[in-house]
Short mmCIF file of N, CA and C and ligand atoms in Angstrom, two decimals:
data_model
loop_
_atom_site.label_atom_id
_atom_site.label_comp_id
_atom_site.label_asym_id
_atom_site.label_seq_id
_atom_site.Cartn_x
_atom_site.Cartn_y
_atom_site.Cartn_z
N UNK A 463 -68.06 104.81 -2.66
CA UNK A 463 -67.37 104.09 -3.72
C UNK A 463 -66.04 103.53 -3.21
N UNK A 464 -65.54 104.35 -2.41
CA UNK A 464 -64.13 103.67 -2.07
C UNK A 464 -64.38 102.43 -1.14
N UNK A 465 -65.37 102.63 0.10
CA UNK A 465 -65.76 101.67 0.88
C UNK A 465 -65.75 100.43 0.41
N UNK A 466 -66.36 100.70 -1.06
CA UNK A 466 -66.73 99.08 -1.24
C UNK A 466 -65.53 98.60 -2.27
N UNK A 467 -65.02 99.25 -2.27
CA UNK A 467 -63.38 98.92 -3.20
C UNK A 467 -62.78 98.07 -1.89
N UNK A 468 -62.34 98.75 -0.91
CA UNK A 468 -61.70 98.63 -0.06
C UNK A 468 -62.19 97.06 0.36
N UNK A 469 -63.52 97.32 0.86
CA UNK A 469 -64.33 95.88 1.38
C UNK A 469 -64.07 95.03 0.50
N UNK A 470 -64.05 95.17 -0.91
CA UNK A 470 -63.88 93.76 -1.87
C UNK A 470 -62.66 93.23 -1.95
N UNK A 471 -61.90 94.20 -1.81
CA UNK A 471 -60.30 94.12 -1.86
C UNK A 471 -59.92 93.41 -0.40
N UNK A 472 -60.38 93.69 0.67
CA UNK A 472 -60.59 92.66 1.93
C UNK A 472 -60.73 91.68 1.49
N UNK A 473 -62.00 90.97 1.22
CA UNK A 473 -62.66 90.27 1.43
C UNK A 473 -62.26 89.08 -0.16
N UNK A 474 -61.19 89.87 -1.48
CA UNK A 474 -60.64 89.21 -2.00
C UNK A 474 -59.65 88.42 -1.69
N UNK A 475 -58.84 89.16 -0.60
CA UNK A 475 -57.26 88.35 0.02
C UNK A 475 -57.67 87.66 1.37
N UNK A 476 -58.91 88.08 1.78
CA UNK A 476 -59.31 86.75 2.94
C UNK A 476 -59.90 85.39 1.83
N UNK A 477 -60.31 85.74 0.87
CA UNK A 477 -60.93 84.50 0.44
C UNK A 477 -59.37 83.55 -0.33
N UNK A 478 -58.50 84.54 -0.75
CA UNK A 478 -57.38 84.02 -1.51
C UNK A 478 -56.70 83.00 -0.44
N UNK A 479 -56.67 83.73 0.80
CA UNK A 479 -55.81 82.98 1.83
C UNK A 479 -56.49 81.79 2.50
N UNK A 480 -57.50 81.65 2.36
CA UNK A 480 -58.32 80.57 2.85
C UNK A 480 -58.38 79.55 1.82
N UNK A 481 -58.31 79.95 0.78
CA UNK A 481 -58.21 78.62 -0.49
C UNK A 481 -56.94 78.30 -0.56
N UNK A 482 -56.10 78.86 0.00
CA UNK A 482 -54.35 78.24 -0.16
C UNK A 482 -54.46 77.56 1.07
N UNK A 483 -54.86 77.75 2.42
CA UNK A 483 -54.89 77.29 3.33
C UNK A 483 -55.42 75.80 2.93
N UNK A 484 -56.52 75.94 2.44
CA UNK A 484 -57.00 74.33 2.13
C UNK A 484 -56.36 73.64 1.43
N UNK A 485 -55.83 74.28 0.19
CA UNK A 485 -55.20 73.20 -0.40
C UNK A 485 -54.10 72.42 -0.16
N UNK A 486 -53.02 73.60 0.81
CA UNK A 486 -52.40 73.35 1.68
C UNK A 486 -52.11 72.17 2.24
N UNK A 487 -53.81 72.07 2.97
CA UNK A 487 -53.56 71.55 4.16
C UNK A 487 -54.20 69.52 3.20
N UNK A 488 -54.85 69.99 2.35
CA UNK A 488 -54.99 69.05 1.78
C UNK A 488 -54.36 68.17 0.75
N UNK A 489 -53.04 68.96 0.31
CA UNK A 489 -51.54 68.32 -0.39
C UNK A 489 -50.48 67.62 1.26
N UNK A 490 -50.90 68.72 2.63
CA UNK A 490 -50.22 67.61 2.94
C UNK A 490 -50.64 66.27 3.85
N UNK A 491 -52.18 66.24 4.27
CA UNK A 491 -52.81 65.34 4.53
C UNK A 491 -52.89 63.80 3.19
N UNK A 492 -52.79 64.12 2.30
CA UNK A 492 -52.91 63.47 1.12
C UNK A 492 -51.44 62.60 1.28
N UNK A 493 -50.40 63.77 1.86
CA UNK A 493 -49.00 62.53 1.05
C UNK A 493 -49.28 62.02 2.96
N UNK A 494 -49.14 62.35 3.66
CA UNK A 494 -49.19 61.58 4.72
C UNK A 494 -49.96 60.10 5.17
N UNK A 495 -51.01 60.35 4.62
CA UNK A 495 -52.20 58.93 4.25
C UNK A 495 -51.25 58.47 3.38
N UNK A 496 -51.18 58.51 2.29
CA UNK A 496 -50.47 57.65 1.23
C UNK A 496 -49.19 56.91 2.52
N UNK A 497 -48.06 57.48 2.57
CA UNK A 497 -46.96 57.25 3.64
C UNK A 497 -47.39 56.28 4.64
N UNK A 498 -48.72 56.39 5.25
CA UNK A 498 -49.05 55.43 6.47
C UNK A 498 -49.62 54.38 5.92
N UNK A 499 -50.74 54.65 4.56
CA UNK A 499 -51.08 53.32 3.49
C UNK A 499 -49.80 52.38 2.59
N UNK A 500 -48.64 53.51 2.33
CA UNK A 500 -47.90 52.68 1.60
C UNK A 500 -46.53 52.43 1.94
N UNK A 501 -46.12 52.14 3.36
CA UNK A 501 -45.14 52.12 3.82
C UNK A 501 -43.85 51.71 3.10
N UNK A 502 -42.64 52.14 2.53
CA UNK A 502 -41.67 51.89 1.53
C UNK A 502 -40.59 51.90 2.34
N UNK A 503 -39.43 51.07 1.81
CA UNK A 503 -38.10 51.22 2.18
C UNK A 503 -37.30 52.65 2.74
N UNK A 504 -38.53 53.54 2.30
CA UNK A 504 -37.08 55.09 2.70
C UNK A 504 -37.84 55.04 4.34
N UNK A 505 -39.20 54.64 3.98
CA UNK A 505 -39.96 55.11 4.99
C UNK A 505 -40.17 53.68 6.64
N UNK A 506 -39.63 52.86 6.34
CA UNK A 506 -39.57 51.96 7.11
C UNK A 506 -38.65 51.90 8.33
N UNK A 507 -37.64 53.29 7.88
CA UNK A 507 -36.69 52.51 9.11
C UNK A 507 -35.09 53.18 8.37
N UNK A 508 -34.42 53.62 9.31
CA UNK A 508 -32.87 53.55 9.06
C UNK A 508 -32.17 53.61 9.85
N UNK A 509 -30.66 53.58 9.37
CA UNK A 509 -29.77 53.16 10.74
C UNK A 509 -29.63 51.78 11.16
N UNK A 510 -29.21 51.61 12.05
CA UNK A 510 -28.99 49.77 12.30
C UNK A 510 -27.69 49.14 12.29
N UNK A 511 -27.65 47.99 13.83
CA UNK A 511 -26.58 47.61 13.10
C UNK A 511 -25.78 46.92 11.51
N UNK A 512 -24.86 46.40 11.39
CA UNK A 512 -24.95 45.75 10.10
C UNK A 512 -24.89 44.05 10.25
N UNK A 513 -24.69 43.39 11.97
CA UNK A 513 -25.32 42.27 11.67
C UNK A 513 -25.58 42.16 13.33
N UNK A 514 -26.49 41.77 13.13
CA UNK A 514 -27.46 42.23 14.62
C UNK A 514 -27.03 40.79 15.11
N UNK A 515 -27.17 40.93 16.34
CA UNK A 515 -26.91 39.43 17.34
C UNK A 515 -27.81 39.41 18.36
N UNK A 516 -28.31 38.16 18.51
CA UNK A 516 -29.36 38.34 19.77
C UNK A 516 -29.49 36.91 20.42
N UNK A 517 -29.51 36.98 21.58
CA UNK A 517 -30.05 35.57 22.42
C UNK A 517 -31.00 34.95 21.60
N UNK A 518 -30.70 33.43 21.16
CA UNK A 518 -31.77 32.55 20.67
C UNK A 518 -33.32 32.29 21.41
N UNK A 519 -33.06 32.17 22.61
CA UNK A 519 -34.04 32.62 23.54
C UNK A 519 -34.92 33.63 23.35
N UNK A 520 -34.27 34.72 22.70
CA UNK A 520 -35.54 35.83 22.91
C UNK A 520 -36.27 35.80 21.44
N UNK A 521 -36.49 34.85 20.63
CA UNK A 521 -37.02 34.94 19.57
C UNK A 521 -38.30 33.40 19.54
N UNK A 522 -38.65 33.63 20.02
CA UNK A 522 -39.61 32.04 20.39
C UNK A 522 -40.07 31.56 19.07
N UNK A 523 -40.77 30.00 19.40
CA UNK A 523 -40.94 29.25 17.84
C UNK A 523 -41.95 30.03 17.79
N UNK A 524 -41.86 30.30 16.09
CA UNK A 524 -43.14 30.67 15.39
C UNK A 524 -43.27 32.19 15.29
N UNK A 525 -42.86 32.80 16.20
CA UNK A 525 -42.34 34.30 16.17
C UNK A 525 -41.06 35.04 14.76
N UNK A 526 -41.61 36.33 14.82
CA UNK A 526 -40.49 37.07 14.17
C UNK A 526 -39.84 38.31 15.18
N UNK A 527 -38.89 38.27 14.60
CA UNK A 527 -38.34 39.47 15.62
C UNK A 527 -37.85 40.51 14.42
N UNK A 528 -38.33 42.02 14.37
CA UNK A 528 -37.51 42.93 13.65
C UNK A 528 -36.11 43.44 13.59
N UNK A 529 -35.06 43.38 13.41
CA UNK A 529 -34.31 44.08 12.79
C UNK A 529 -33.76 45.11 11.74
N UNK A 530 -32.65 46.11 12.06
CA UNK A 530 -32.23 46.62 10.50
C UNK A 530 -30.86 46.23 10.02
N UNK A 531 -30.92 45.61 9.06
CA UNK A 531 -29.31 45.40 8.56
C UNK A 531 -28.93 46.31 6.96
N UNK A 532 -28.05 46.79 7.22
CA UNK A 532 -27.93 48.53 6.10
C UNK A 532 -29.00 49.18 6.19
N UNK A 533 -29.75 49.58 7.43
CA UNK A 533 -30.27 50.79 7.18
C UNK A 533 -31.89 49.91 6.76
N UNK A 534 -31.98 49.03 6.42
CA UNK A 534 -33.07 48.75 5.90
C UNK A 534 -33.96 47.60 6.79
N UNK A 535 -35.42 47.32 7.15
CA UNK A 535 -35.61 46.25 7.66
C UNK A 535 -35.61 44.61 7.50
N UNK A 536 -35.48 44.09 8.22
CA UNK A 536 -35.49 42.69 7.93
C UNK A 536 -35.94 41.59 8.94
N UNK A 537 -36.46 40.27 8.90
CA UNK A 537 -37.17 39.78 9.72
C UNK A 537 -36.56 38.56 10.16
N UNK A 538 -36.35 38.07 11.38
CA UNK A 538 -35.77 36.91 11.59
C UNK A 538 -36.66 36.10 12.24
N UNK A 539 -36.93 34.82 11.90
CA UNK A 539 -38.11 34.18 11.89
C UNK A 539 -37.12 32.41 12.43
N UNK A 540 -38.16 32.42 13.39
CA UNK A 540 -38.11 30.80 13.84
C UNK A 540 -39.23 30.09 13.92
N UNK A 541 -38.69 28.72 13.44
CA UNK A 541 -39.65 28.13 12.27
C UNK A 541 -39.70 26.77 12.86
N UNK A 542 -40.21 25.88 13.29
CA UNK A 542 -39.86 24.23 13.35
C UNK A 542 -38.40 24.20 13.39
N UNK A 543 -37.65 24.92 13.89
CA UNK A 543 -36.63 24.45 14.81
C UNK A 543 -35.18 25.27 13.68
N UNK A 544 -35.85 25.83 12.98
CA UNK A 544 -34.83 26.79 12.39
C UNK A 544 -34.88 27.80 12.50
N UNK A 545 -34.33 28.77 12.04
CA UNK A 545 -33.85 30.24 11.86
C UNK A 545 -33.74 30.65 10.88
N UNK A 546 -34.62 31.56 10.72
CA UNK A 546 -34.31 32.26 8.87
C UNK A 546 -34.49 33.51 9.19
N UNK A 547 -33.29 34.74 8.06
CA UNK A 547 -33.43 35.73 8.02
C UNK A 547 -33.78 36.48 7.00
N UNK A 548 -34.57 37.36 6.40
CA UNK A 548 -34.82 37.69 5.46
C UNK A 548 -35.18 39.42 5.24
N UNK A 549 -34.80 40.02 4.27
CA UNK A 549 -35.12 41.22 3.74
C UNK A 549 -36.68 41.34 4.02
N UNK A 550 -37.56 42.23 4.59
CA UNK A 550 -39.02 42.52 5.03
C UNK A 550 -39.32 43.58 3.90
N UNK A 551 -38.44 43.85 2.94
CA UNK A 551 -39.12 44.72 1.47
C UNK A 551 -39.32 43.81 0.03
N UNK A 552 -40.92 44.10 0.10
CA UNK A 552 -41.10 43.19 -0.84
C UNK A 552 -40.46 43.57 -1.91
N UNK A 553 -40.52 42.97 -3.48
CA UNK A 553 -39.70 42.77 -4.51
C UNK A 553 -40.60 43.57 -5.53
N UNK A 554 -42.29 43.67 -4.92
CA UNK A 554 -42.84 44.30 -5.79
C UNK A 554 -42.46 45.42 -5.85
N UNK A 555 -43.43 46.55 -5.06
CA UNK A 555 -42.79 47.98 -5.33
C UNK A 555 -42.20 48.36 -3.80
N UNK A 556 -41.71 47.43 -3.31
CA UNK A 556 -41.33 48.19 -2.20
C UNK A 556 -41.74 48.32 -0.92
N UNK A 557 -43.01 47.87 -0.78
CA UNK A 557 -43.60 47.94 0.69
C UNK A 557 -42.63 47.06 1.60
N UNK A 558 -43.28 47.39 2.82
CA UNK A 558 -42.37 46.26 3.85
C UNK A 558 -43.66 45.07 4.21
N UNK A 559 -43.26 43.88 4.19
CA UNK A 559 -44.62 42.54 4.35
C UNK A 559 -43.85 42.50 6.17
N UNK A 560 -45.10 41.94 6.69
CA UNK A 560 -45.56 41.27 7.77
C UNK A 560 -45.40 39.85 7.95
N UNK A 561 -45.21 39.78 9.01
CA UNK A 561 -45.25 38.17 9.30
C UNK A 561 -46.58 37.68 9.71
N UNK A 562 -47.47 36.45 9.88
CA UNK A 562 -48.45 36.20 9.89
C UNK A 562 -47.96 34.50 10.48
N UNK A 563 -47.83 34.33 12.05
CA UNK A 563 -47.85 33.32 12.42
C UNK A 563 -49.19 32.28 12.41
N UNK A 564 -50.43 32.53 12.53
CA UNK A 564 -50.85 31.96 12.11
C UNK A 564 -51.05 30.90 10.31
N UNK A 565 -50.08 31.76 9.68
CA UNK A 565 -50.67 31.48 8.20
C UNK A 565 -49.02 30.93 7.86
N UNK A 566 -47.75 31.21 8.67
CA UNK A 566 -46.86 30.87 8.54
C UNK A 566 -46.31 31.38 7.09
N UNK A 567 -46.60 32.85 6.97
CA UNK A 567 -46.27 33.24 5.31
C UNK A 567 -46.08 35.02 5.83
N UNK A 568 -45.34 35.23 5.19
CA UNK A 568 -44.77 36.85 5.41
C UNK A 568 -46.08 37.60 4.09
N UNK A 569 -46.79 38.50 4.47
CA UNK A 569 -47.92 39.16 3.51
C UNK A 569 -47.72 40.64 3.16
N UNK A 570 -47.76 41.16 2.07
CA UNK A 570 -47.62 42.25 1.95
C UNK A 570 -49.10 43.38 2.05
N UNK A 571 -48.73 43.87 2.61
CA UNK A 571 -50.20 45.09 2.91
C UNK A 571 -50.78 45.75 1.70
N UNK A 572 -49.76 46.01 0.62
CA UNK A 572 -50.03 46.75 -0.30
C UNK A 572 -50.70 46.23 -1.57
N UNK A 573 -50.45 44.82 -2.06
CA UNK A 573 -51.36 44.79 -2.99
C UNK A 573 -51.23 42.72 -2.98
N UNK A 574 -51.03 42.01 -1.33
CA UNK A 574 -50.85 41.09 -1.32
C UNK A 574 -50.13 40.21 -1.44
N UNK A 575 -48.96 40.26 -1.87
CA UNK A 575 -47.78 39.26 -2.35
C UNK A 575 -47.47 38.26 -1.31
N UNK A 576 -47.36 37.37 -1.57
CA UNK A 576 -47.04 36.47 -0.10
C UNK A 576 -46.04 35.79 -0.45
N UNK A 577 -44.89 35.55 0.47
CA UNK A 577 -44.14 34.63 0.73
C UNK A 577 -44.18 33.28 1.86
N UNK A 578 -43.23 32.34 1.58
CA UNK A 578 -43.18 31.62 2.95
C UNK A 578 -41.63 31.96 3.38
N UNK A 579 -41.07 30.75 4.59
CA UNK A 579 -40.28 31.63 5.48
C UNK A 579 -39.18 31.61 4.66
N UNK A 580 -38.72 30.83 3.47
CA UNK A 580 -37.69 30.41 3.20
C UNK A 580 -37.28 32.15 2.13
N UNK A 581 -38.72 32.93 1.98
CA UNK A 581 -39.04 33.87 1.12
C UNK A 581 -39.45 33.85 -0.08
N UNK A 582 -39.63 32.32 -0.46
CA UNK A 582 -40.09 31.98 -1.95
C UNK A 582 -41.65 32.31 -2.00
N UNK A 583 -41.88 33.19 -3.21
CA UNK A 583 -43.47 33.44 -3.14
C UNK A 583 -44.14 32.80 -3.42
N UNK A 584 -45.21 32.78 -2.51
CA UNK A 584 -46.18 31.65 -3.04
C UNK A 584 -47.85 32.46 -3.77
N UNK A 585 -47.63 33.42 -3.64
CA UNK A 585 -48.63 34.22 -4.29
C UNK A 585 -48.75 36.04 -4.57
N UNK A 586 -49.47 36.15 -5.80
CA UNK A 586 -49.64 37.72 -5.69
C UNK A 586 -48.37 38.38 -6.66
N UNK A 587 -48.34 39.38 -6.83
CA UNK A 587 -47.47 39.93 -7.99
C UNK A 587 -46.09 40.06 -8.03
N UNK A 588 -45.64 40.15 -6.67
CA UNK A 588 -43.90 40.22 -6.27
C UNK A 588 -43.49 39.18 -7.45
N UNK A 589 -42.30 39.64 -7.82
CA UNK A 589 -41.46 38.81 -9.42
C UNK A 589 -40.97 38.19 -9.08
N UNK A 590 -40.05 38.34 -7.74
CA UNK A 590 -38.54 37.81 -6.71
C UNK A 590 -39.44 37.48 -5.49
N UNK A 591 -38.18 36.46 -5.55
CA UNK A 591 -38.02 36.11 -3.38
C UNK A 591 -37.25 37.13 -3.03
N UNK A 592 -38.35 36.95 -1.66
CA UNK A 592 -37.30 37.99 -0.85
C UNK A 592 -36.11 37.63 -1.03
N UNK A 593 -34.85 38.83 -0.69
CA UNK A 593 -33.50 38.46 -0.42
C UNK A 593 -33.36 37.87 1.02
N UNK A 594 -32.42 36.83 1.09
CA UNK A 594 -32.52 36.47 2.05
C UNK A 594 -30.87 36.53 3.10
N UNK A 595 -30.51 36.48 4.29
CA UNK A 595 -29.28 37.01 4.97
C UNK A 595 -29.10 35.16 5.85
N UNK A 596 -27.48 35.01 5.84
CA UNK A 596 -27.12 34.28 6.61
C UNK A 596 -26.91 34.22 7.90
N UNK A 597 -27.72 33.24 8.15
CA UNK A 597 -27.79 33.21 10.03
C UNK A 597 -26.77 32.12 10.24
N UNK A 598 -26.58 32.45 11.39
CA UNK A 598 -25.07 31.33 12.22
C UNK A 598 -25.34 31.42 13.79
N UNK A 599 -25.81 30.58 14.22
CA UNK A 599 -25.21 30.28 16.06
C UNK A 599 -24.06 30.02 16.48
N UNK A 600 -24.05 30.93 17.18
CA UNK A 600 -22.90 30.82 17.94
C UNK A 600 -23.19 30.54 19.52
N UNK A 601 -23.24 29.13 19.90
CA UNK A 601 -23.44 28.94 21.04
C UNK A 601 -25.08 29.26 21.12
N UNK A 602 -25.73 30.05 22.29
CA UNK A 602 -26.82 30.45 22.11
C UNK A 602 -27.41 31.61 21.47
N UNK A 603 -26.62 32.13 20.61
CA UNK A 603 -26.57 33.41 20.53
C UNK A 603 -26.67 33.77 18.34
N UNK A 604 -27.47 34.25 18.38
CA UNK A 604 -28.11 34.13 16.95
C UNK A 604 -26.90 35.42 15.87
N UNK A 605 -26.73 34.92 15.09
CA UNK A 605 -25.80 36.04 14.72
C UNK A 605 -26.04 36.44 12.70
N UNK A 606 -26.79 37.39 12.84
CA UNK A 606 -27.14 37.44 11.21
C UNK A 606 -26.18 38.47 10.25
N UNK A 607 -25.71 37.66 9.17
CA UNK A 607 -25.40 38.37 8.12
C UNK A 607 -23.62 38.15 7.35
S1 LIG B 156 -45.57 46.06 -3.03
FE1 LIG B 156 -45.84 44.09 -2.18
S2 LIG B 156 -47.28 43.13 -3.44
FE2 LIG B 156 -47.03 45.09 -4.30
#
């Protein structure tokens, strides 16, 4: 009689610890997917200078180059012979959009929103244009914000 007290009483706190283990492991697999599916402003990036400068040269036509200005990302984009800088968090809920040289429109991963370079949307649910940051040359030398 005691044997099998004992054995159940085992075999209750191995089964207890194996169901916490899973759930565990499956609360934190769950927020991590979400985090890599829904990339957000906390999660994009921090630190940075507050107005980044870079050789005009190293940003070629049609290219974006990343930056952070406050901590947050942002995209500087050359375009048919301009320069635009812009906030890379969309207006919807927050994701960070992509640039898409072929399509010449910044896209958001999360539920589509598109802009063009100027940041005015041209489709999808975002309410706002991106915010956008003042660029200035100085000589060859690109200077945002
Ligand atoms: S967060 Fe960008 S379209 Fe929804």
């Amino acid at each position: 009689m005691e044997e099998i007290s004992r054995r159940n009483f085992l075999s209750t706190v191995i089964n207890s610890l194996i169901g916490l283990w899973v759930i565990g492991a499956g609360i934190l697999s769950s927020y991590a997917g979400l985090k890599y599916l829904w990339p957000t402003e906390k999660t994009a990036g921090s630190g940075g200078e507050k107005k980044p400068s870079f050789p005009l040269a190293e940003l070629e036509e049609g290219s974006m180059k990343k930056v952070v200005i406050g901590g947050k990302p942002a995209g500087i984009i050359r375009l048919n012979g301009q320069v635009y800088a812009l906030s890379l968090i969309c207006t919807h809920l927050g994701c960070v959009v992509s640039w898409h040289p072929d399509e010449k429109r910044l896209i958001c991963p999360c539920h589509g929103g598109m802009y063009d370079v100027t940041g005015t949307v041209l489709g999808g649910p975002p309410p706002r244009p991106l915010p956008s940051y003042e660029v200035k040359l100085s000589g060859d030398t690109v200077v945002i914000g």
